[in-house]
C-alpha positions as a Markdown table, in Angstrom:
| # | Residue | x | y | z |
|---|---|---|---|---|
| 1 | Unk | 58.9 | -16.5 | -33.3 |
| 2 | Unk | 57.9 | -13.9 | -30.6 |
| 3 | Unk | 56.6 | -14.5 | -27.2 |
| 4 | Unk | 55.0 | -11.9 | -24.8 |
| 5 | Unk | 54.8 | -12.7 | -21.3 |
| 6 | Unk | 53.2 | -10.3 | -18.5 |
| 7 | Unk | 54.2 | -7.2 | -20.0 |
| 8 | Unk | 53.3 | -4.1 | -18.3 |
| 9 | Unk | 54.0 | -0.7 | -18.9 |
| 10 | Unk | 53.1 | 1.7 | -16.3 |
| 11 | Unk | 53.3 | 5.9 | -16.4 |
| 12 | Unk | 53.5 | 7.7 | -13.2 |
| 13 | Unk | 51.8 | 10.9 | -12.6 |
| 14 | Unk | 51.7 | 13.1 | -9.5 |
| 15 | Unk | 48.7 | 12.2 | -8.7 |
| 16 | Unk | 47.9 | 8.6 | -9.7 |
| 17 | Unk | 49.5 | 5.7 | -12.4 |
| 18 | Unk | 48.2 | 4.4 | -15.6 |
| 19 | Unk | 48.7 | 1.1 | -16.8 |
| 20 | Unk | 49.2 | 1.8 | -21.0 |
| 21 | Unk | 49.7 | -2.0 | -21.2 |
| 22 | Unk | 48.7 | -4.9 | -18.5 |
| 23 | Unk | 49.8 | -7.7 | -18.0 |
| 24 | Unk | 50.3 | -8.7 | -21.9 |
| 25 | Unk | 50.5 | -12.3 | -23.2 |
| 26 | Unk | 50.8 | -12.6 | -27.2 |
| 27 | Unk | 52.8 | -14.9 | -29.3 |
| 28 | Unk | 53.1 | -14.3 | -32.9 |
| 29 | Unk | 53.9 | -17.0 | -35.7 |
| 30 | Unk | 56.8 | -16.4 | -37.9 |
| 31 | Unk | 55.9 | -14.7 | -41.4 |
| 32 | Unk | 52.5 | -14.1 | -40.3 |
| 33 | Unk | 51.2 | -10.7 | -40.1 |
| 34 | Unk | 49.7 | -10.1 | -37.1 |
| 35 | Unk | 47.0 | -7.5 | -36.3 |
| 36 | Unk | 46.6 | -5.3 | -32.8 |
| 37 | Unk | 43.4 | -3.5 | -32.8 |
| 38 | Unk | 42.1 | -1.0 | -30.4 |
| 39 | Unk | 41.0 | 2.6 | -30.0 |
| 40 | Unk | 42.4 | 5.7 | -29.0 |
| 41 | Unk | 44.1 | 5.4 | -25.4 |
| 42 | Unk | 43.8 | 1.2 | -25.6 |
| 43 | Unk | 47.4 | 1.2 | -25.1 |
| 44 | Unk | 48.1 | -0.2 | -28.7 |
| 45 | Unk | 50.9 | 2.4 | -29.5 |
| 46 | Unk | 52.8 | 1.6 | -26.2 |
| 47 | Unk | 52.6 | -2.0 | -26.9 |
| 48 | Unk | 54.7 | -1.5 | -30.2 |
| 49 | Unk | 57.1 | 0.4 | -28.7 |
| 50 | Unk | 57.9 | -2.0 | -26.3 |
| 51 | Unk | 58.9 | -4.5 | -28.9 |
| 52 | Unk | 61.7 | -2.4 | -29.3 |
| 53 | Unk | 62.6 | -0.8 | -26.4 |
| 54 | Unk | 61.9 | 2.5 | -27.6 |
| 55 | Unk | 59.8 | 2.2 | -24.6 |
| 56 | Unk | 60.9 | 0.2 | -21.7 |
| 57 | Unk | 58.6 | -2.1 | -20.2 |
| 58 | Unk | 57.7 | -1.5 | -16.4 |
| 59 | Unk | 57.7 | -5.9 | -15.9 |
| 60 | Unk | 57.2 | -8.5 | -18.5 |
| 61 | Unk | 59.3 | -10.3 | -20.9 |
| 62 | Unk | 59.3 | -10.3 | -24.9 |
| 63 | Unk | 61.3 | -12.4 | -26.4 |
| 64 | Unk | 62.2 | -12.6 | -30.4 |
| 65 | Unk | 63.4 | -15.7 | -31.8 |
| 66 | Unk | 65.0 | -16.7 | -29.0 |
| 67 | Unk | 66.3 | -13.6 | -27.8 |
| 68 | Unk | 65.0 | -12.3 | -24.8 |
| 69 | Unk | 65.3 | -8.5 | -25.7 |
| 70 | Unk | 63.7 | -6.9 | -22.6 |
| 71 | Unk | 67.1 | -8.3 | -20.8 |
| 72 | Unk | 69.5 | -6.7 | -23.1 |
| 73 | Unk | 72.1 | -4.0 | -22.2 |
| 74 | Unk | 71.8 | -0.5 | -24.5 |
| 75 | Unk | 75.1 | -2.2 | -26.7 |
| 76 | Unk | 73.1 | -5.2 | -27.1 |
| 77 | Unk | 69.9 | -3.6 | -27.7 |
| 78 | Unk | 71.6 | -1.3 | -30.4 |
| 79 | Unk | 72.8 | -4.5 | -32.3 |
| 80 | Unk | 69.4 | -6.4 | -31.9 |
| 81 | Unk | 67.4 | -3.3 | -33.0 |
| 82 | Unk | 68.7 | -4.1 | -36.6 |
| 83 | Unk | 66.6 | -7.0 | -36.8 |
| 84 | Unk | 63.7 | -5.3 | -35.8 |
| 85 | Unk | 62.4 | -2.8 | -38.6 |
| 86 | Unk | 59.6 | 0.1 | -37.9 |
| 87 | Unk | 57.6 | 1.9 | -39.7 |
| 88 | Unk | 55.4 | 5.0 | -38.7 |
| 89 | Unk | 52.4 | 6.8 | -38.8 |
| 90 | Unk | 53.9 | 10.0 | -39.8 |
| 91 | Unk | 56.9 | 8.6 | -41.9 |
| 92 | Unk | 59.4 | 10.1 | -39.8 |
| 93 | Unk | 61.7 | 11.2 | -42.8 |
| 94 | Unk | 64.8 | 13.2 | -42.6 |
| 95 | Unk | 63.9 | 16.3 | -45.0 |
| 96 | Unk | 67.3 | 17.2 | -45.5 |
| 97 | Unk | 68.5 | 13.6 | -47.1 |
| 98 | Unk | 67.5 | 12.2 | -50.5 |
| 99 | Unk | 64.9 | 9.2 | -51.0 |
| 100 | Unk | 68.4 | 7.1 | -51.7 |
| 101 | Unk | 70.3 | 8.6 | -48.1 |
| 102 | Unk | 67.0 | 8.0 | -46.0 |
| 103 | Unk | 67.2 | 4.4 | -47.0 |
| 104 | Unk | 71.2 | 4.6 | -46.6 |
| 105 | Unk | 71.2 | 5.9 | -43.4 |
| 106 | Unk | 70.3 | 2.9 | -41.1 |
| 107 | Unk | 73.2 | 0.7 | -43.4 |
| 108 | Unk | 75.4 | 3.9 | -42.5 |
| 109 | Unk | 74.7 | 3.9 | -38.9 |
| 110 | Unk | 75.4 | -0.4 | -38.9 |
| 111 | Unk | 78.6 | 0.1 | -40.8 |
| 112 | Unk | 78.0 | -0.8 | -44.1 |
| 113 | Unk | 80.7 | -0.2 | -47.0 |
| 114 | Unk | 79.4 | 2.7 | -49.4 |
| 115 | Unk | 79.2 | 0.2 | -52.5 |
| 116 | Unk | 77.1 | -2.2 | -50.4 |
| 117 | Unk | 75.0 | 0.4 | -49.6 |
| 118 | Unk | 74.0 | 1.6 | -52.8 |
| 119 | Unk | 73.6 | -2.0 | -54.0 |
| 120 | Unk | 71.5 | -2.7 | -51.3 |
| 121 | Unk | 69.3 | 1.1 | -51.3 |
| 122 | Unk | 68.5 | 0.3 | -55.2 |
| 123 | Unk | 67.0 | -2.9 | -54.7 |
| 124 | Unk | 64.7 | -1.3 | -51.9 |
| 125 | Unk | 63.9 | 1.6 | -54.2 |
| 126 | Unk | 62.7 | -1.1 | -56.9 |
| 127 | Unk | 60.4 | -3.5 | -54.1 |
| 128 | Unk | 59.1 | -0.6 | -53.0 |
| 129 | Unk | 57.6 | 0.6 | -56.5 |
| 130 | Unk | 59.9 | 3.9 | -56.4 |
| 131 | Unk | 62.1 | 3.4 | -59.2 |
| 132 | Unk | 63.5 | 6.6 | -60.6 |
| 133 | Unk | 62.8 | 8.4 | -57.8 |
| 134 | Unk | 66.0 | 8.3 | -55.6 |
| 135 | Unk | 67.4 | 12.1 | -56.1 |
| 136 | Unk | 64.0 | 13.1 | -54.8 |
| 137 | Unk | 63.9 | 14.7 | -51.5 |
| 138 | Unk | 60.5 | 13.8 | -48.8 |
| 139 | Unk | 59.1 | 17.5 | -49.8 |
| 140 | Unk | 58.7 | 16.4 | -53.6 |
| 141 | Unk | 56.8 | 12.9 | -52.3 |
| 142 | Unk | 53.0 | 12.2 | -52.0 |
| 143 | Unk | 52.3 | 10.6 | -48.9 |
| 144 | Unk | 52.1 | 7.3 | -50.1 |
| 145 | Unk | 55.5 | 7.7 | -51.7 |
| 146 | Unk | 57.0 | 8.7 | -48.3 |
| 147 | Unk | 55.8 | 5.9 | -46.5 |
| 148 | Unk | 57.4 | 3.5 | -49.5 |
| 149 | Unk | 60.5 | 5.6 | -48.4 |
| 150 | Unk | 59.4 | 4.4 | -44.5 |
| 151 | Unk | 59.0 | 1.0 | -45.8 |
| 152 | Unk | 61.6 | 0.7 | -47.7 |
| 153 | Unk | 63.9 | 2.5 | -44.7 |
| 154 | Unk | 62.9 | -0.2 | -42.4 |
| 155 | Unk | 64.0 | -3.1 | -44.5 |
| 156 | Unk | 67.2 | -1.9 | -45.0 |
| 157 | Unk | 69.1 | -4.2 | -42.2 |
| 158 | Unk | 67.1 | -7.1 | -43.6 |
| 159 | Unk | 64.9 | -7.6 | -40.4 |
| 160 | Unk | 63.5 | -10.3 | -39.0 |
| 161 | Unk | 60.7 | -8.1 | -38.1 |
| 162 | Unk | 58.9 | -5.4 | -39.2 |
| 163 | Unk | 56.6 | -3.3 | -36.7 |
| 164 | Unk | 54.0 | -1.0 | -38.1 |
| 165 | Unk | 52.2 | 1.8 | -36.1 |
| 166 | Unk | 48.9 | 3.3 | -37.6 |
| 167 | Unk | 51.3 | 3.2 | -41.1 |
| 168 | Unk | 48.3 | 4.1 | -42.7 |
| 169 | Unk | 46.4 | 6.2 | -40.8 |
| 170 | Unk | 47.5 | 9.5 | -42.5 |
| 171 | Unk | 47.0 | 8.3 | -45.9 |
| 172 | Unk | 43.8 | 8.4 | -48.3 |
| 173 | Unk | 41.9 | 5.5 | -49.1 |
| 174 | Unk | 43.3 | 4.5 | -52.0 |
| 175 | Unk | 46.7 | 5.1 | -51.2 |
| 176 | Unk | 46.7 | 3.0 | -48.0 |
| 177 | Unk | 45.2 | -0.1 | -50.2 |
| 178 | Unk | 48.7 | 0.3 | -52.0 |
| 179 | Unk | 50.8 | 0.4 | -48.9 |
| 180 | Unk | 48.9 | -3.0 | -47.7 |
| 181 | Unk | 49.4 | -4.6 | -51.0 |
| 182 | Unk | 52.9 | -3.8 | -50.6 |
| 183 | Unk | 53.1 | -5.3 | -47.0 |
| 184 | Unk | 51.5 | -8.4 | -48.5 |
| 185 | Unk | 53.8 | -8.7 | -51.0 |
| 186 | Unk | 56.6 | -7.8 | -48.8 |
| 187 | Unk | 55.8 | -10.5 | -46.3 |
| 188 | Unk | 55.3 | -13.0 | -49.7 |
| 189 | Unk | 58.7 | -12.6 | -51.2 |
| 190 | Unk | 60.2 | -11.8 | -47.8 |
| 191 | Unk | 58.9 | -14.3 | -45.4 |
| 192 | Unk | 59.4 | -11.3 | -43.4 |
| 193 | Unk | 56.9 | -10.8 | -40.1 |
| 194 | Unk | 54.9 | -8.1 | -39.5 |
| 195 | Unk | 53.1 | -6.8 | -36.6 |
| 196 | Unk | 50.2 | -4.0 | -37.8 |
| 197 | Unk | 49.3 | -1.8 | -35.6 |
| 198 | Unk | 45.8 | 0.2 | -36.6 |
| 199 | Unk | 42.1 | 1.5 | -35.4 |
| 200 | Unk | 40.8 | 0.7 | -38.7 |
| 201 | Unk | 39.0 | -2.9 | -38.9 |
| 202 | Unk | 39.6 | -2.3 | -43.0 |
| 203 | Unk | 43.2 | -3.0 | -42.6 |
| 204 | Unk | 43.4 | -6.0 | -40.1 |
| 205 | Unk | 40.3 | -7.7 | -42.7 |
| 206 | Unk | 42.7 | -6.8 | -45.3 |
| 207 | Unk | 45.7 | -8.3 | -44.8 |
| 208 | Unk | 46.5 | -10.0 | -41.5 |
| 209 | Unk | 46.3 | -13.8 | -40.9 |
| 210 | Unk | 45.6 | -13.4 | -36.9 |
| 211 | Unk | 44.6 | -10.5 | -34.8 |
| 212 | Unk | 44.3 | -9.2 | -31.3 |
| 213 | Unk | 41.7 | -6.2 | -30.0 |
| 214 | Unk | 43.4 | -4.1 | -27.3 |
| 215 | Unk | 41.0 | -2.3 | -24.2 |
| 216 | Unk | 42.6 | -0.3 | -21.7 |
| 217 | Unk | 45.7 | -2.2 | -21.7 |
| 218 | Unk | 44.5 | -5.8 | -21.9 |
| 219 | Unk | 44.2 | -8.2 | -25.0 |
| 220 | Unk | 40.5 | -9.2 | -24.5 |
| 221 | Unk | 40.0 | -10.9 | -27.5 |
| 222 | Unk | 42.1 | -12.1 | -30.1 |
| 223 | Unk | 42.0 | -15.4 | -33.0 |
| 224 | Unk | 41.9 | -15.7 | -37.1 |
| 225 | Unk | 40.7 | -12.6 | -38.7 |
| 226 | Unk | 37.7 | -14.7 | -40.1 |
| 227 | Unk | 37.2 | -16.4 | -37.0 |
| 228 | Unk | 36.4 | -13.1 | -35.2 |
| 229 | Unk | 34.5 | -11.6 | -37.6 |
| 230 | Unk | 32.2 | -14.4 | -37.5 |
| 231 | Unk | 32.4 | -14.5 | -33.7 |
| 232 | Unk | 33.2 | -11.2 | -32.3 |
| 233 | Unk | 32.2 | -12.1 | -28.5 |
| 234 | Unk | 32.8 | -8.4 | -26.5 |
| 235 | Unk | 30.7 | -5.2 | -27.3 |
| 236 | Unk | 34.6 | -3.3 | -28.6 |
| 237 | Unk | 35.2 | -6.4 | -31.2 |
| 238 | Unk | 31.9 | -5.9 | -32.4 |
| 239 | Unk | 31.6 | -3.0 | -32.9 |
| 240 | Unk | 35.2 | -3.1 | -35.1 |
| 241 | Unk | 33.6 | -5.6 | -37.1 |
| 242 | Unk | 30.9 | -3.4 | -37.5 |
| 243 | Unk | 33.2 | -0.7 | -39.6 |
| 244 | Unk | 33.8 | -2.9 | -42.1 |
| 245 | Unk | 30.6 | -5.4 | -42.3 |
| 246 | Unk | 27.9 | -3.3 | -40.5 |
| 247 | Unk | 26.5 | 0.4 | -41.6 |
| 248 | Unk | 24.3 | 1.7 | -38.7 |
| 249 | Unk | 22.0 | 3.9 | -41.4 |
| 250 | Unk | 21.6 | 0.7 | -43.4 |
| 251 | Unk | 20.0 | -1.4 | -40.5 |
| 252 | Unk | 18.5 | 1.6 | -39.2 |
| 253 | Unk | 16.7 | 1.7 | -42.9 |
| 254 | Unk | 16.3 | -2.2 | -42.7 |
| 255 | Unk | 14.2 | -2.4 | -39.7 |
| 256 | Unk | 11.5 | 0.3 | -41.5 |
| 257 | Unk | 11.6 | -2.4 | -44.8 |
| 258 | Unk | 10.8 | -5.2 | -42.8 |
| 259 | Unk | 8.5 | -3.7 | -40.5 |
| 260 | Unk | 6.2 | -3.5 | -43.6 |
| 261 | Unk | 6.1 | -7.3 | -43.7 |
| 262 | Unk | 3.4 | -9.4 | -41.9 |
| 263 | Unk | 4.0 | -12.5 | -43.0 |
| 264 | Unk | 6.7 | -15.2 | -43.9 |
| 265 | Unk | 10.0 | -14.5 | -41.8 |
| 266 | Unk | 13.1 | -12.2 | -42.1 |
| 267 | Unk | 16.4 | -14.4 | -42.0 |
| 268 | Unk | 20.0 | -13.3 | -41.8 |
| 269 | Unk | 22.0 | -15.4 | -43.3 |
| 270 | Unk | 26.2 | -15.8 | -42.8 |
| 271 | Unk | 28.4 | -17.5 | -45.5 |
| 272 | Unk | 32.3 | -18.2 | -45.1 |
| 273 | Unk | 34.3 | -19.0 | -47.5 |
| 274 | Unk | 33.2 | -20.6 | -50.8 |
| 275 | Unk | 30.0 | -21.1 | -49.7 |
| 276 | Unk | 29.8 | -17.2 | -51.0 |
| 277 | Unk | 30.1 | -17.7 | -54.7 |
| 278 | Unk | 27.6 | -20.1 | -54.4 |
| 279 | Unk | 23.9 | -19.2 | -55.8 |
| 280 | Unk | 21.8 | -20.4 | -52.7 |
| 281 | Unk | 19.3 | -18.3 | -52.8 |
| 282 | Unk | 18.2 | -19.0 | -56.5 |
| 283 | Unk | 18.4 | -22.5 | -55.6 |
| 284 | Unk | 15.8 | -22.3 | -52.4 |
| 285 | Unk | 13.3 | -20.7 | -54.7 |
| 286 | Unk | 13.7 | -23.4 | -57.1 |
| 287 | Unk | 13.4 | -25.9 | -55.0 |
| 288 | Unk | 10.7 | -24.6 | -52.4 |
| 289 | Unk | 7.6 | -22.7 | -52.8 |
| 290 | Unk | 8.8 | -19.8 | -51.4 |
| 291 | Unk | 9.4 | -16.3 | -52.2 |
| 292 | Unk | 12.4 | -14.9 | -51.6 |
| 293 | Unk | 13.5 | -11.3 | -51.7 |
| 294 | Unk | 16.9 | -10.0 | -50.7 |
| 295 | Unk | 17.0 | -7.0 | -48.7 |
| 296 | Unk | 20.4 | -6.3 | -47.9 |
| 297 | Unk | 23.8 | -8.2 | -48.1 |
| 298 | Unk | 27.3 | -7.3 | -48.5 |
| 299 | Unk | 30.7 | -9.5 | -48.9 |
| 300 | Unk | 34.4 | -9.1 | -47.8 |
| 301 | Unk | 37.6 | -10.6 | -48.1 |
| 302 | Unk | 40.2 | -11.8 | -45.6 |
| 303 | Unk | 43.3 | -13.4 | -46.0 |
| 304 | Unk | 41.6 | -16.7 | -44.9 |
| 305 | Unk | 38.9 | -16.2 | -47.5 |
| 306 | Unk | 35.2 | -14.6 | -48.3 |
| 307 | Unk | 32.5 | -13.4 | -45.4 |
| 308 | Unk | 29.2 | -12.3 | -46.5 |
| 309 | Unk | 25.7 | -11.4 | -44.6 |
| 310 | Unk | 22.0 | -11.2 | -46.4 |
| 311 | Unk | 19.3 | -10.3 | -45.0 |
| 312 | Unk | 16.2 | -12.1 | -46.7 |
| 313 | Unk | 12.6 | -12.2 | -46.5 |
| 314 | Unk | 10.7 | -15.7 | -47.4 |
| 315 | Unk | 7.2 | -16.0 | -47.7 |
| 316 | Unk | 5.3 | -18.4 | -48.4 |
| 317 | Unk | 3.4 | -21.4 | -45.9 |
| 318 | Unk | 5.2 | -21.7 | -42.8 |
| 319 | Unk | 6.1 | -25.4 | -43.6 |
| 320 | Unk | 7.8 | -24.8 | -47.0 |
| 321 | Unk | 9.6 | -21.5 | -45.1 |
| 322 | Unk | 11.2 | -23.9 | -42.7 |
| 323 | Unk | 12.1 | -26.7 | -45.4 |
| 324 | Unk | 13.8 | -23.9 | -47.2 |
| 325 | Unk | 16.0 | -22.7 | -43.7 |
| 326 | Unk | 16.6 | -26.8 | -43.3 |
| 327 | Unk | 18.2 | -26.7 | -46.6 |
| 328 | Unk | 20.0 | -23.5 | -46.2 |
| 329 | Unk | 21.7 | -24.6 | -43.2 |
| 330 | Unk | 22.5 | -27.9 | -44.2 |
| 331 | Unk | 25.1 | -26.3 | -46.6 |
| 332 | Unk | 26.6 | -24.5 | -43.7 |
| 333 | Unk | 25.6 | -21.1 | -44.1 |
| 334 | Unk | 25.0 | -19.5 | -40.8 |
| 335 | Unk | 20.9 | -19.0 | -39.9 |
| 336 | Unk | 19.7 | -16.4 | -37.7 |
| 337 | Unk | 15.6 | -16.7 | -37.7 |
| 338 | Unk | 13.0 | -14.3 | -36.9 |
| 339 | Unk | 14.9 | -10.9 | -37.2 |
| 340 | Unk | 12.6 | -8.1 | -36.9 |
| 341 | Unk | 9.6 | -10.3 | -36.4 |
């Protein structure tokens, strides 16, 4: 569906240049949504600009469903730009128009008959979840009601795809877990595919299939959501996964607990997947002659399913410890031995 090869955006100063995006290879399935993770000054922003030529790349080609749109003239790009909807961080409303004429106004630009247009504007105001609230200007909208208006905006055309930069970052927790349902749904019922742009490891464990992590420039690490969260290999992708599976006070308090231990052994223990709903741990003390006492866990979802960590402490002789970990493992639950020994 889209292909990204070599692309480079480079800003010159009068005293040096900086590469926002270097030498760029992605591809992105069609109706998946598809994650870009990085922080502040990675160069994720650029990147999703490029997709549509709002910025122009310095070399590098991207090409969407078969078009090649970093080759197109400014007529071409105008008519390709239809099927290529964005949303933004901070809405990007026109006060002066209605909730109804924002989500007219791309149809006006294309050319759209007027009856067409207010067919098309009030089926948007229902998938969106703002029925009844069309006369209403951006002023007399929450924030999660003017992104809906955003969202709702950037479907007008129909697109093929729909680009998303930090469209949650200005809103309150609860409200973004709304706007990502919505995506979800949208992308559902749609087929529609969706590139997410964010800092926030929340969203990209919430909703996207695949993801990429962004450092000065360069994709350095990208996969399934899961897979990375079970495997984050550079220090930036950890510590991402950390904001959504790791709390720095928490281990900080752990290592005190288990300091206090001088026997048996301190295991962390990763499931995946079914394996989380499954009662392992009452099942090792049944089995075994071993205490077991949980000292900290925690489980999330993906869209490719469940990931959990435990930390527990087994004691107990050193043989029946091990026959226990033997066990565990064999039911494929991750075993990391000896922490805080």
């Amino acid at each position: 569906m889209i292909s990204i090869r070599g692309l480079t955006k480079i800003y010159h100063t009068k005293l040096n240049q900086i590469k926002a995006v270097d030498d760029l290879d992605l591809d992105v399935k069609k109706g998946e949504i598809f994650g870009v993770i990085g922080y502040s000054g990675a160069g994720k922003s650029t990147f999703i600009r490029l997709m549509n030529r709002l910025e122009n790349p310095t070399s590098g080609k991207i090409m969407i469903d078969e078009e090649e749109i970093t080759a197109l003239s400014k007529d071409q790009l105008r008519v390709s730009r239809q099927g290529i909807g964005m949303i933004f961080q901070h809405f990007n409303l026109l006060w002066s128009r209605t909730v109804h004429e924002n989500i007219a106004f791309p149809l006006e630009i294309a050319g759209v008959p007027k009856a067409e247009r207010i067919k098309r504007v009030d089926e948007l105001i229902d998938l969106v979840g703002l029925s009844g609230r069309g006369d209403a200007y951006p002023s007399q909208l929450s924030g999660g009601q003017k992104q809906r208006v955003g969202i709702a905006r950037a479907l007008a055309n129909n697109p093929k795809v729909l680009l998303c930069d930090e469209a949650t970052s200005a809103l309150d927790p609860e409200t973004t877990d709304s706007i990502l349902n919505l995506l979800v749904d949208i992308n559902q019922k749609l087929g529609l595919t969706i590139i997410l742009i964010t800092h926030e490891m929340h969203v990209i464990r919430k909703i996207c299939h695949r993801v990429a992590v962004m450092e000065a420039g360069k994709v350095v690490e990208q996969g399934d959501v899961l897979d990375v969260f079970l495997h984050p290999k550079l220090p930036v992708t950890k510590r991402f996964v950390e904001q959504v599976m790791g709390d720095r006070e928490q281990d900080d308090a752990l290592d005190k607990i288990t300091q206090s231990y001088t026997t048996g052994k301190v295991v962390r223990l990763h499931f995946v997947g079914e394996i989380t709903n499954q009662a392992i741990i009452s099942t090792v003390a049944k089995q075994f002659d071993v205490q077991a006492n949980i000292l900290q866990g925690k489980i999330t979802q993906t869209q490719k399913g469940a990931y959990g960590t435990l930390f527990v402490h087994f004691d107990g002789e050193e043989s029946e410890i091990q026959k226990a970990i033997d066990f565990i493992t064999s039911t494929s639950v991750k075993v990391e031995v000896g922490l805080h020994d």
